[in-house]
């Protein structure tokens, strides 16, 4: 069985970061080792959330794993807390990385043209250095703009997206996939660039006219999980985009309308079926 290490916070309530990554990756048949960077009462879109930083635990935990000769097939990072923490995580990656390790970075820090409340421009630039060591990075357009110093646009054409992707590859990432890319009215999806071959990849879904929190974490967890199931980069991204879209659609049927996160619990069986069918 493949083993992944995922490094992100635990938002106790909120259906994001580790509370999404762990169930999704486990259901995809991957042993999931977690490294919580902080414990929050909720994610940061709630008011008055509590937060206990755990960054001082990263080094001792990693040292213990080293002493036990633990290895990982992939390391997947999501929402981190501070610039110092990004540096600690970069060191951990360099300590555990081998030629066969997939380093998957979701620089989760903003959306809709804005950074989340805890972050500023310096944090975004620091996250760009983490993306620079990634094999696969999956920022949304907002995060890519902040990391590359590009003007954020609500409306754009494919040339704008290609330019952003090239700038992301210039940071050092081997491949970059932008999420939340809308290339025509009523559509949304992903567009990627493989730095080694210069090949672009694009996939569009019907856009569902609503936004839920934590969908970026769902996309990333499924993308890395599918890739670790020996599917191609394009197929992994497509499965993740479809799964995110169908989970949003399912959530809209819920009369309780859980604005703070999507009902991925209901769509896990579908994900498992999709994966099984793709692997045949
Ligand atoms: O990926 C979203 C996320 C994860 N973790 C925390 C967050 C957010 C988004 O706001 O606040 C703590």
Coordinates of C-alpha atoms and ligand atoms in Angstrom, one line a residue:
X1 CA 0.0 0.0 0.0
X2 CA 1.3 3.5 -0.8
X3 CA 1.8 5.9 2.0
X4 CA 1.3 9.6 1.9
X5 CA 2.2 12.3 4.5
X6 CA -0.2 15.2 4.5
X7 CA 0.7 18.4 6.4
X8 CA -2.1 20.9 7.1
X9 CA -4.2 22.2 10.0
X10 CA -7.1 20.5 11.7
X11 CA -10.1 22.7 11.7
X12 CA -12.2 20.8 14.2
X13 CA -15.5 21.9 12.5
X14 CA -15.5 23.1 8.9
X15 CA -14.9 20.2 6.5
X16 CA -11.6 21.3 5.2
X17 CA -7.9 20.5 5.4
X18 CA -7.1 17.3 7.4
X19 CA -10.8 16.4 8.1
X20 CA -11.3 16.2 4.3
X21 CA -7.9 14.9 3.2
X22 CA -7.8 11.9 5.7
X23 CA -11.1 10.3 4.8
X24 CA -10.8 10.9 1.1
X25 CA -7.2 9.5 0.8
X26 CA -8.1 6.6 3.0
X27 CA -11.1 5.8 0.9
X28 CA -8.8 5.8 -2.1
X29 CA -6.7 3.1 -0.6
X30 CA -3.7 5.1 0.5
X31 CA -2.2 4.9 4.0
X32 CA -2.4 8.5 5.2
X33 CA 0.0 9.9 7.8
X34 CA -1.0 13.3 9.1
X35 CA 1.0 16.1 10.5
X36 CA -1.3 18.7 12.0
X37 CA 0.2 22.2 11.9
X38 CA -2.4 23.8 14.1
X39 CA -5.7 23.0 15.8
X40 CA -8.5 25.5 15.1
X41 CA -12.1 25.4 16.5
X42 CA -13.3 26.1 13.0
X43 CA -11.8 27.2 9.7
X44 CA -11.0 30.9 9.5
X45 CA -14.2 32.0 7.7
X46 CA -16.1 31.7 11.0
X47 CA -15.9 34.5 13.4
X48 CA -14.0 34.2 16.8
X49 CA -12.3 30.9 15.9
X50 CA -9.6 29.6 18.3
X51 CA -6.2 28.5 17.1
X52 CA -3.4 26.6 18.8
X53 CA -0.3 26.6 16.7
X54 CA 1.6 23.3 16.6
X55 CA 4.6 24.3 14.5
X56 CA 7.0 23.5 17.3
X57 CA 5.9 19.9 17.0
X58 CA 6.9 19.4 13.3
X59 CA 10.6 18.9 13.9
X60 CA 10.3 16.5 16.9
X61 CA 7.7 14.4 15.1
X62 CA 9.8 14.3 11.9
X63 CA 12.9 13.4 13.9
X64 CA 11.0 10.5 15.5
X65 CA 9.8 9.2 12.1
X66 CA 13.4 9.4 10.8
X67 CA 14.6 7.3 13.7
X68 CA 12.0 4.7 12.8
X69 CA 13.1 4.8 9.1
X70 CA 9.7 5.9 8.0
X71 CA 9.4 6.8 4.2
X72 CA 6.6 8.3 2.1
X73 CA 5.6 7.8 -1.5
X74 CA 4.2 11.3 -1.5
X75 CA 4.1 14.5 0.7
X76 CA 1.1 16.7 0.3
X77 CA 0.9 20.1 1.9
X78 CA -2.2 22.3 2.3
X79 CA -3.1 25.3 4.4
X80 CA -0.1 26.2 6.6
X81 CA 0.0 29.0 9.2
X82 CA 3.1 31.2 9.0
X83 CA 6.2 32.0 7.0
X84 CA 8.3 30.2 9.5
X85 CA 6.1 27.1 9.2
X86 CA 6.6 27.1 5.5
X87 CA 10.3 27.0 6.0
X88 CA 10.0 24.2 8.5
X89 CA 7.9 22.2 6.0
X90 CA 10.4 22.8 3.2
X91 CA 13.1 21.4 5.5
X92 CA 11.0 18.3 6.3
X93 CA 10.4 17.8 2.5
X94 CA 14.1 17.9 1.8
X95 CA 14.8 15.5 4.7
X96 CA 12.3 12.9 3.5
X97 CA 12.3 13.4 -0.3
X98 CA 13.8 10.7 -2.5
X99 CA 13.9 10.4 -6.3
X100 CA 10.6 8.6 -6.1
X101 CA 8.7 10.9 -3.7
X102 CA 5.9 13.0 -5.2
X103 CA 5.8 16.5 -3.7
X104 CA 2.3 17.9 -4.1
X105 CA 1.7 21.4 -3.0
X106 CA -1.7 23.2 -2.5
X107 CA -0.7 26.7 -1.5
X108 CA -4.1 27.2 0.2
X109 CA -4.2 30.9 1.2
X110 CA -7.0 32.7 -0.7
X111 CA -9.8 32.9 -3.2
X112 CA -11.9 35.4 -5.2
X113 CA -9.0 37.8 -5.5
X114 CA -8.3 38.0 -1.7
X115 CA -6.0 36.2 0.8
X116 CA -7.7 34.5 3.8
X117 CA -7.7 36.7 6.9
X118 CA -4.5 35.2 8.4
X119 CA -2.2 36.0 5.4
X120 CA -0.4 38.9 3.7
X121 CA 1.7 39.4 0.6
X122 CA 4.9 38.3 2.3
X123 CA 3.2 35.0 3.2
X124 CA 2.1 34.5 -0.4
X125 CA 5.7 35.1 -1.7
X126 CA 7.0 32.6 0.8
X127 CA 4.4 30.1 -0.4
X128 CA 5.8 30.7 -3.9
X129 CA 9.2 29.3 -2.7
X130 CA 7.4 26.2 -1.4
X131 CA 5.7 25.8 -4.8
X132 CA 9.1 26.1 -6.3
X133 CA 10.1 22.7 -4.9
X134 CA 6.9 21.0 -5.9
X135 CA 6.4 18.2 -8.4
X136 CA 2.7 19.1 -8.7
X137 CA 1.2 22.4 -7.6
X138 CA -2.5 23.2 -7.6
X139 CA -3.1 26.9 -6.8
X140 CA -6.3 28.7 -7.7
X141 CA -6.1 31.8 -9.8
X142 CA -6.1 34.1 -6.8
X143 CA -3.2 32.2 -5.2
X144 CA -1.3 32.1 -8.5
X145 CA -1.7 35.9 -8.9
X146 CA -0.4 36.6 -5.4
X147 CA 2.6 34.2 -5.8
X148 CA 3.6 35.6 -9.2
X149 CA 2.8 39.3 -8.7
X150 CA 0.2 39.2 -11.5
X151 CA -3.0 41.3 -11.6
X152 CA -6.1 39.3 -10.6
X153 CA -8.8 39.4 -13.1
X154 CA -12.5 38.3 -12.8
X155 CA -12.7 37.9 -16.6
X156 CA -9.8 36.7 -18.7
X157 CA -9.0 34.6 -21.7
X158 CA -6.9 31.5 -22.3
X159 CA -3.7 33.6 -22.9
X160 CA -4.0 35.0 -19.4
X161 CA -4.2 31.5 -17.9
X162 CA -1.3 30.2 -20.0
X163 CA 0.8 33.2 -18.9
X164 CA 0.0 32.5 -15.2
X165 CA 0.9 28.8 -15.7
X166 CA 4.3 29.7 -17.3
X167 CA 5.0 32.0 -14.4
X168 CA 4.2 29.2 -11.9
X169 CA 6.6 26.8 -13.8
X170 CA 9.2 29.6 -13.6
X171 CA 9.0 29.4 -9.8
X172 CA 10.5 25.9 -10.1
X173 CA 7.4 23.6 -10.0
X174 CA 7.6 20.6 -12.3
X175 CA 3.9 20.8 -13.2
X176 CA 1.2 23.4 -12.4
X177 CA -2.5 23.1 -12.5
X178 CA -4.7 26.1 -12.0
X179 CA -8.1 25.5 -10.4
X180 CA -11.3 27.5 -10.8
X181 CA -10.4 28.4 -14.5
X182 CA -13.5 29.5 -16.4
X183 CA -12.7 29.5 -20.2
X184 CA -16.3 30.2 -21.3
X185 CA -19.6 31.4 -19.9
X186 CA -21.2 28.8 -17.6
X187 CA -18.1 26.6 -17.4
X188 CA -15.4 26.1 -14.9
X189 CA -12.5 23.7 -14.5
X190 CA -8.7 23.3 -14.5
X191 CA -5.9 24.1 -16.8
X192 CA -2.4 22.8 -16.3
X193 CA 1.1 23.0 -17.8
X194 CA 3.7 20.2 -17.6
X195 CA 7.0 22.1 -17.4
X196 CA 9.1 19.2 -18.7
X197 CA 7.2 18.8 -22.0
X198 CA 5.6 22.2 -22.3
X199 CA 2.3 20.5 -22.8
X200 CA -1.0 22.2 -21.7
X201 CA -4.0 20.3 -20.3
X202 CA -7.5 21.7 -20.0
X203 CA -10.7 20.4 -18.7
X204 CA -14.0 22.2 -18.2
X205 CA -17.2 21.3 -16.4
X206 CA -20.6 23.0 -16.2
X207 CA -20.3 25.8 -13.6
X208 CA -22.6 25.4 -10.6
X209 CA -23.6 28.9 -9.6
X210 CA -22.7 28.7 -6.0
X211 CA -19.5 28.6 -3.9
X212 CA -18.8 26.5 -0.8
X213 CA -15.8 26.5 1.4
X214 CA -13.2 23.7 1.4
X215 CA -13.7 22.6 -2.2
X216 CA -10.1 23.3 -3.0
X217 CA -9.0 20.8 -0.3
X218 CA -11.4 18.2 -1.8
X219 CA -10.0 18.8 -5.3
X220 CA -6.4 18.5 -4.1
X221 CA -6.9 15.4 -1.9
X222 CA -8.7 13.6 -4.8
X223 CA -6.1 14.7 -7.4
X224 CA -3.1 13.5 -5.4
X225 CA -5.0 10.3 -4.4
X226 CA -5.9 9.5 -8.0
X227 CA -2.4 10.1 -9.2
X228 CA -1.1 7.8 -6.4
X229 CA -3.4 5.2 -7.8
X230 CA -1.2 5.1 -10.9
X231 CA -3.5 7.3 -13.0
X232 CA -2.0 9.9 -15.3
X233 CA -1.7 13.6 -14.3
X234 CA -4.5 14.6 -16.7
X235 CA -6.8 11.8 -15.5
X236 CA -6.2 12.6 -11.9
X237 CA -7.0 16.2 -12.4
X238 CA -10.2 15.3 -14.4
X239 CA -11.4 12.9 -11.7
X240 CA -10.8 15.6 -9.0
X241 CA -12.6 18.2 -11.0
X242 CA -15.6 15.9 -11.7
X243 CA -15.7 14.8 -8.0
X244 CA -15.6 18.3 -6.7
X245 CA -18.4 19.3 -9.1
X246 CA -20.7 16.4 -8.2
X247 CA -20.1 16.9 -4.5
X248 CA -21.1 20.6 -4.9
X249 CA -24.2 19.5 -6.7
X250 CA -25.1 17.0 -4.0
X251 CA -24.6 19.6 -1.3
X252 CA -27.0 21.9 -3.0
X253 CA -29.7 19.3 -2.5
X254 CA -29.3 19.5 1.3
X255 CA -32.0 21.8 2.8
X256 CA -29.6 22.5 5.7
X257 CA -27.3 24.3 3.2
X258 CA -24.0 23.8 5.0
X259 CA -22.3 26.9 3.7
X260 CA -19.0 26.1 5.6
X261 CA -18.2 22.9 3.7
X262 CA -19.6 20.4 1.2
X263 CA -21.2 17.0 1.8
X264 CA -18.3 14.9 0.5
X265 CA -19.4 12.1 2.9
X266 CA -22.3 11.3 0.6
X267 CA -20.2 11.1 -2.6
X268 CA -17.3 8.9 -1.3
X269 CA -18.9 5.7 -2.7
X270 CA -19.0 7.3 -6.1
X271 CA -15.4 8.3 -5.9
X272 CA -14.4 4.7 -5.1
X273 CA -16.4 3.4 -8.0
X274 CA -14.9 6.0 -10.4
X275 CA -11.4 5.0 -9.3
X276 CA -12.1 1.4 -9.8
X277 CA -13.5 1.9 -13.3
X278 CA -10.5 4.1 -14.3
X279 CA -8.0 1.6 -13.1
X280 CA -9.5 -1.3 -15.2
Ligands
LIG1 O1 -8.4 25.3 2.7 C1 -9.1 26.0 3.4 C2 -8.8 26.2 4.8 C3 -8.1 25.3 5.5 N1 -7.7 25.6 6.8 C4 -8.1 26.7 7.4 C5 -8.8 27.7 6.7 C6 -9.1 27.4 5.4 C7 -9.8 28.4 4.6 O2 -10.2 29.5 5.0 O3 -9.2 28.8 7.3 C8 -7.8 26.9 8.9

